[in-house]
Short mmCIF file of C-alpha atoms and ligand atoms in Angstrom, two decimals:
data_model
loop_
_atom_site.label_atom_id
_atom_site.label_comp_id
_atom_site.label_asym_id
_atom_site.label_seq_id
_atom_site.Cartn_x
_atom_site.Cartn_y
_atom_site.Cartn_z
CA UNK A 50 0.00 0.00 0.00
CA UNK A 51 1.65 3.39 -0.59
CA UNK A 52 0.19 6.65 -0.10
CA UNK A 53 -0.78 7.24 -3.82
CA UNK A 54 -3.79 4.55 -3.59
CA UNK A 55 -5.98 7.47 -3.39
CA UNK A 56 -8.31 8.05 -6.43
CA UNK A 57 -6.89 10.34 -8.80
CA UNK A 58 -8.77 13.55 -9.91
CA UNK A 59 -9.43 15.67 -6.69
CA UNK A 60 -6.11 16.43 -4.83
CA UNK A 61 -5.54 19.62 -2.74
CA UNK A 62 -2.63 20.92 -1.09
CA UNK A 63 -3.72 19.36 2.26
CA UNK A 64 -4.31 16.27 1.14
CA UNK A 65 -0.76 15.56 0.18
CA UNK A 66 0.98 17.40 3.10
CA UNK A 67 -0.90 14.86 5.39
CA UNK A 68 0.42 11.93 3.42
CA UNK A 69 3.97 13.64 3.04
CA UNK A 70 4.01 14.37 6.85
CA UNK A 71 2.79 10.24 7.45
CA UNK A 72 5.99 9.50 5.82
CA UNK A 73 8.15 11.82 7.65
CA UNK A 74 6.77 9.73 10.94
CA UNK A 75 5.27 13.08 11.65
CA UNK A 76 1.64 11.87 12.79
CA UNK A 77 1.03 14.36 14.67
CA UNK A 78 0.85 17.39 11.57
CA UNK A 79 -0.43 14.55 9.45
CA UNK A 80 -3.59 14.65 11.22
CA UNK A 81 -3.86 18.21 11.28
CA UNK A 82 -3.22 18.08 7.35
CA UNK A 83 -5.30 15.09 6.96
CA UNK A 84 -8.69 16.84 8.67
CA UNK A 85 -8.74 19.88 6.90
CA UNK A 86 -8.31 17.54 3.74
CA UNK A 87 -11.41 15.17 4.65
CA UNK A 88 -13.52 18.77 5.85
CA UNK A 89 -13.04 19.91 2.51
CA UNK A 90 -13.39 17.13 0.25
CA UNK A 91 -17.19 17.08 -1.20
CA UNK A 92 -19.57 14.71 0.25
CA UNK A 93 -20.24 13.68 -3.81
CA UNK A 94 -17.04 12.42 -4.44
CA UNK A 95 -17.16 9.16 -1.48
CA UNK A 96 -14.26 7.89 -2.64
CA UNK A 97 -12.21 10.33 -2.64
CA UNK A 98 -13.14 11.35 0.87
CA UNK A 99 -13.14 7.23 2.33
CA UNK A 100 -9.63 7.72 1.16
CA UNK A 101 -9.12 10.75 2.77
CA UNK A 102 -10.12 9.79 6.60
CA UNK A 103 -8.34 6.05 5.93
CA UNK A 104 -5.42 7.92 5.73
CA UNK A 105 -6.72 10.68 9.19
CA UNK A 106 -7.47 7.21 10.38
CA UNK A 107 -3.70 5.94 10.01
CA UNK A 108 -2.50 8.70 11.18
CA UNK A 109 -4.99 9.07 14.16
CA UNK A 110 -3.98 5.22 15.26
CA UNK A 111 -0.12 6.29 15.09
CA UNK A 112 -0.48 9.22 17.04
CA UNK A 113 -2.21 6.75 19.67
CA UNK A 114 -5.66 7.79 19.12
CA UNK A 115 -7.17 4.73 18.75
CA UNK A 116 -10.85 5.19 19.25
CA UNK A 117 -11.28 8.42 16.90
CA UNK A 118 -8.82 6.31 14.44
CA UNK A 119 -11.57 4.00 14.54
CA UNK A 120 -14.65 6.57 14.13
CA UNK A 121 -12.46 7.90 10.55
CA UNK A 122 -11.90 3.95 9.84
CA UNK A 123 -15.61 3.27 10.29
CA UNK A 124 -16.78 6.31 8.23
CA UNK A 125 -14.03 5.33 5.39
CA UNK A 126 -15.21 2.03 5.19
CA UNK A 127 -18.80 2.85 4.70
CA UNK A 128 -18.50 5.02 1.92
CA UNK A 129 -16.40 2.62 -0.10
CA UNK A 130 -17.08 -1.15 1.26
CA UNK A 131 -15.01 -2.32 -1.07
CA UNK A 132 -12.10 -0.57 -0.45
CA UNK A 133 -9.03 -1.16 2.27
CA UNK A 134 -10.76 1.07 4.55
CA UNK A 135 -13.10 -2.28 4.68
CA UNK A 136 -10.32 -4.90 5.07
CA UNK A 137 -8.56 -2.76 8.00
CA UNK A 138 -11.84 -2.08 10.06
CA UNK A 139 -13.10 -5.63 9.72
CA UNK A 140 -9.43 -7.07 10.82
CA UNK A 141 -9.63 -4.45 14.20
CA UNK A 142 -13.04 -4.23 15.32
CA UNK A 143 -14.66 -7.25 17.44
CA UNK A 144 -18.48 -8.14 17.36
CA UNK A 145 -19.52 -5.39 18.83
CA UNK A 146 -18.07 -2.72 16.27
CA UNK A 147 -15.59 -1.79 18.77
CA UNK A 148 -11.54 -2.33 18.97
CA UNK A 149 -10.68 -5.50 19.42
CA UNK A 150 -8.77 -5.85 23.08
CA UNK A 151 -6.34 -8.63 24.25
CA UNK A 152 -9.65 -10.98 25.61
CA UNK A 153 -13.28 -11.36 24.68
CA UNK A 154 -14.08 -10.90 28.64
CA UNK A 155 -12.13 -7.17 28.23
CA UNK A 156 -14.50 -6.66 24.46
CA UNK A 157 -17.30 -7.15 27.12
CA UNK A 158 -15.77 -5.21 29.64
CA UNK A 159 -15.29 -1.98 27.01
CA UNK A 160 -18.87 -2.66 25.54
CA UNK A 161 -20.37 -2.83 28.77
CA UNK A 162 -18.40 0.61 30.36
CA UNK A 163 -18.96 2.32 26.91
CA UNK A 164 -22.91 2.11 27.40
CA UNK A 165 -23.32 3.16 30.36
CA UNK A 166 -20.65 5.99 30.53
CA UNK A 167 -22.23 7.17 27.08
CA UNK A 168 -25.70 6.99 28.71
CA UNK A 169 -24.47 8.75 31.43
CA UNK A 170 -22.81 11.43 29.91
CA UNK A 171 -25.72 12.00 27.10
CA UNK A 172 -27.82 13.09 29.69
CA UNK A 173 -25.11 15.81 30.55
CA UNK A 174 -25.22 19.09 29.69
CA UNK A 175 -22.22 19.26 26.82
CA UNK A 176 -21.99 15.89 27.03
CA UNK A 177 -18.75 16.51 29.59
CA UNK A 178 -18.40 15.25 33.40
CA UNK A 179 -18.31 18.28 35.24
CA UNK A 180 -15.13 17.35 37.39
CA UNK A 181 -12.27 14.41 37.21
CA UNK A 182 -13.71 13.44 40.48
CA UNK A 183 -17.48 13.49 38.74
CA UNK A 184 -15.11 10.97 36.25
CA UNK A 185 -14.00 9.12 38.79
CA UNK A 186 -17.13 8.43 40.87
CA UNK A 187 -19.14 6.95 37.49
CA UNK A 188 -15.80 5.00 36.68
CA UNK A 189 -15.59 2.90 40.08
CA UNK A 190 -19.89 2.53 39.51
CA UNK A 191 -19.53 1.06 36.29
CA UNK A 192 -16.83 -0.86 37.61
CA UNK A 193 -18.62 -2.01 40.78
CA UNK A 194 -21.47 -2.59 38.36
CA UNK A 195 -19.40 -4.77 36.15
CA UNK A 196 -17.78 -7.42 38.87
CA UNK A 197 -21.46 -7.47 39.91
CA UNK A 198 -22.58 -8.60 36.28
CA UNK A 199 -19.65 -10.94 36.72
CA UNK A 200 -20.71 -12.73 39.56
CA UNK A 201 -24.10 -13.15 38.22
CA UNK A 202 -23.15 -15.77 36.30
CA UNK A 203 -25.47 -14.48 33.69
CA UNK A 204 -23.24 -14.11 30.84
CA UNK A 205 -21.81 -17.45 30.93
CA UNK A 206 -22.49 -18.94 27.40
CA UNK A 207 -24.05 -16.15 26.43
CA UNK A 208 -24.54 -14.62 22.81
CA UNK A 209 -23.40 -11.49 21.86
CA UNK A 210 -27.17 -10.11 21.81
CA UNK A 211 -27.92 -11.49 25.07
CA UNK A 212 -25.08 -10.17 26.42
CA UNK A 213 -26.13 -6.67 25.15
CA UNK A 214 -29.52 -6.99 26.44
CA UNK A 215 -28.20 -7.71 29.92
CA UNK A 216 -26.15 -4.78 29.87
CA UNK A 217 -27.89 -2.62 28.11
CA UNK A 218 -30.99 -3.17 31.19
CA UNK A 219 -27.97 -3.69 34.15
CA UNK A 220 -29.12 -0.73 36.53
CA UNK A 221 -26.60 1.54 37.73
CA UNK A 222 -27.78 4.67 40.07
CA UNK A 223 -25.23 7.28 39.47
CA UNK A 224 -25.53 9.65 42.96
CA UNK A 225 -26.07 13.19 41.93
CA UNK A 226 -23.43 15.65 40.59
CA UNK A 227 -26.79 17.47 40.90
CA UNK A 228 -29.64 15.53 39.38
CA UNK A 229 -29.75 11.69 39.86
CA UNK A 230 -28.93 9.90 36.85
CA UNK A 231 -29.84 6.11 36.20
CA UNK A 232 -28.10 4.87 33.35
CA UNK A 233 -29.76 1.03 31.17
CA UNK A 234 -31.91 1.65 28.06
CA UNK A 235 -35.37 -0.30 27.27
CA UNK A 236 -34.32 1.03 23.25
CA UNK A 237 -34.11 -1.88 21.48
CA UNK A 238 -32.44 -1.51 17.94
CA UNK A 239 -35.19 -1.80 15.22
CA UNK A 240 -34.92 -2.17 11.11
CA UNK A 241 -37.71 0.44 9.94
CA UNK A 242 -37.90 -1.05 6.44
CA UNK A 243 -38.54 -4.62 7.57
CA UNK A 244 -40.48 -3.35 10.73
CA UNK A 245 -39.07 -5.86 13.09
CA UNK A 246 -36.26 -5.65 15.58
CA UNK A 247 -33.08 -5.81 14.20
CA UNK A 248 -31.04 -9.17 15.36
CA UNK A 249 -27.18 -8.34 16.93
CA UNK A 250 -25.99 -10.90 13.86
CA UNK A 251 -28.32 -10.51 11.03
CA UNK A 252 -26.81 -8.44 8.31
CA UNK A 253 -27.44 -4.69 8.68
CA UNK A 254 -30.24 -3.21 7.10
CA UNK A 255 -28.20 -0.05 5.57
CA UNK A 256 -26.91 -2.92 2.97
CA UNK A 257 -23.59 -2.91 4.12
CA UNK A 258 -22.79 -6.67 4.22
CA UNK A 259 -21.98 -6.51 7.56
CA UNK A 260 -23.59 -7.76 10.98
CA UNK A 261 -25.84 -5.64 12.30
CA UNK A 262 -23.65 -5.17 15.63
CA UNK A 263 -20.58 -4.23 13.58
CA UNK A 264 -22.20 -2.16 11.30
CA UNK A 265 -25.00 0.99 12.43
CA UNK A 266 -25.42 -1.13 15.76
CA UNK A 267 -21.77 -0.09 16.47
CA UNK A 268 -21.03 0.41 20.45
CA UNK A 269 -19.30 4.13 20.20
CA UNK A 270 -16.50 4.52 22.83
CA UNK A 271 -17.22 7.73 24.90
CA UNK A 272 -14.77 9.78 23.37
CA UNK A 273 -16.03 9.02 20.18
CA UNK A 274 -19.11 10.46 20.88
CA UNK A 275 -18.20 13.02 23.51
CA UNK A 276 -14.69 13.47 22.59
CA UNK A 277 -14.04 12.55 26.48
ZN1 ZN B 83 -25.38 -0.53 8.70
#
């Protein structure tokens, strides 16, 4: 792979001083480059701009940003599911969209913290804990929350749905930083054009190829979605 793969035809300055400053082992002005190139790349031209945040993607995972790596890598591989942007998310994310980690019981662990820190923190003004102790506090709950969940026994042998269903409903009371705050969902994922729910495994409805869970069912990390 070298950095010319991209499509010829709509190159601008930024564009190539990210890829020239990936080569220089310079990731983190690459990514500066790179994002300016992806913001100004027209949403018309989708391959041009999957190439563009593969690349903010590489350069985002070098510069030890994994999770927003894997927000470009997700985004790059949707609007060309063909292309390498495919190959590279499918090789790092595990069932539940998310980056793979050394265990399937830490994959759990991540998907579990993710939904409830993300529940907790959408309820936030901003999206942002108020405090690193506010941090702290909903840290050790989850965590509490989690060796509970453990020594349930509930997971054992366990799908990856009915995992997600138990921790998706696991109730965790989150003492006020103001207002109380009880994070679990009843929102079950649905597929609007079949009009049933939408199964964990079956293939996702956007057409993508992939399962459902990998694919617009994606667990988001908290700083994906709140840049945490
Ligand atoms: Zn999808």
């Amino acid at each position: 792979m070298t950095v010319c793969d991209s499509p010829a035809g709509f190159a601008d300055q930024n564009f190539r001083r990210g890829l020239r400053e990936l080569v220089r082992h310079r990731p983190d002005l690459a990514v500066r480059s790179l994002r300016k190139a992806a913001d100004a790349c027209p949403a018309a031209m989708p391959g041009e701009l999957s190439a563009r945040l593969y690349w903010l993607s590489l350069a985002l995972f070098r510069l030890d940003r994994p999770e927003l790596a894997l927000k470009g890598l997700s985004s790059a591989q949707k609007l060309r599911p063909r292309g390498i942007a495919r190959a590279s998310y499918v090789r790092r994310v595990n069932g539940y969209g998310m980056l793979r980690r050394r265990s399937p019981e830490m994959d759990d662990f991540y998907a579990f913290y993710s939904l409830h820190s993300c529940s907790y923190l959408a309820k936030k003004k901003d999206g942002r804990f108020d405090s690193p102790s506010e941090k702290d506090a909903v840290v050790r709950l989850i965590g509490d929350a989690w060796r509970a969940v453990g020594k349930s026994g509930r997971l054992a042998g366990l799908d990856l749905s009915r995992k997600l269903k138990i921790f998706r409903d696991w109730p965790i009371a989150f003492p006020a930083f103001g207002t109380l705050v009880v994070s679990g969902s009843n929102q079950r994922p649905g597929d609007f054009r079949r009009g049933k729910p939408q199964g964990c495994e079956d293939k996702c409805s956007c057409g993508s190829g992939l399962p459902y869970a990998k694919c617009c069912g994606r667990i988001a990390s908290p700083s994906e979605r709140f840049c945490e």
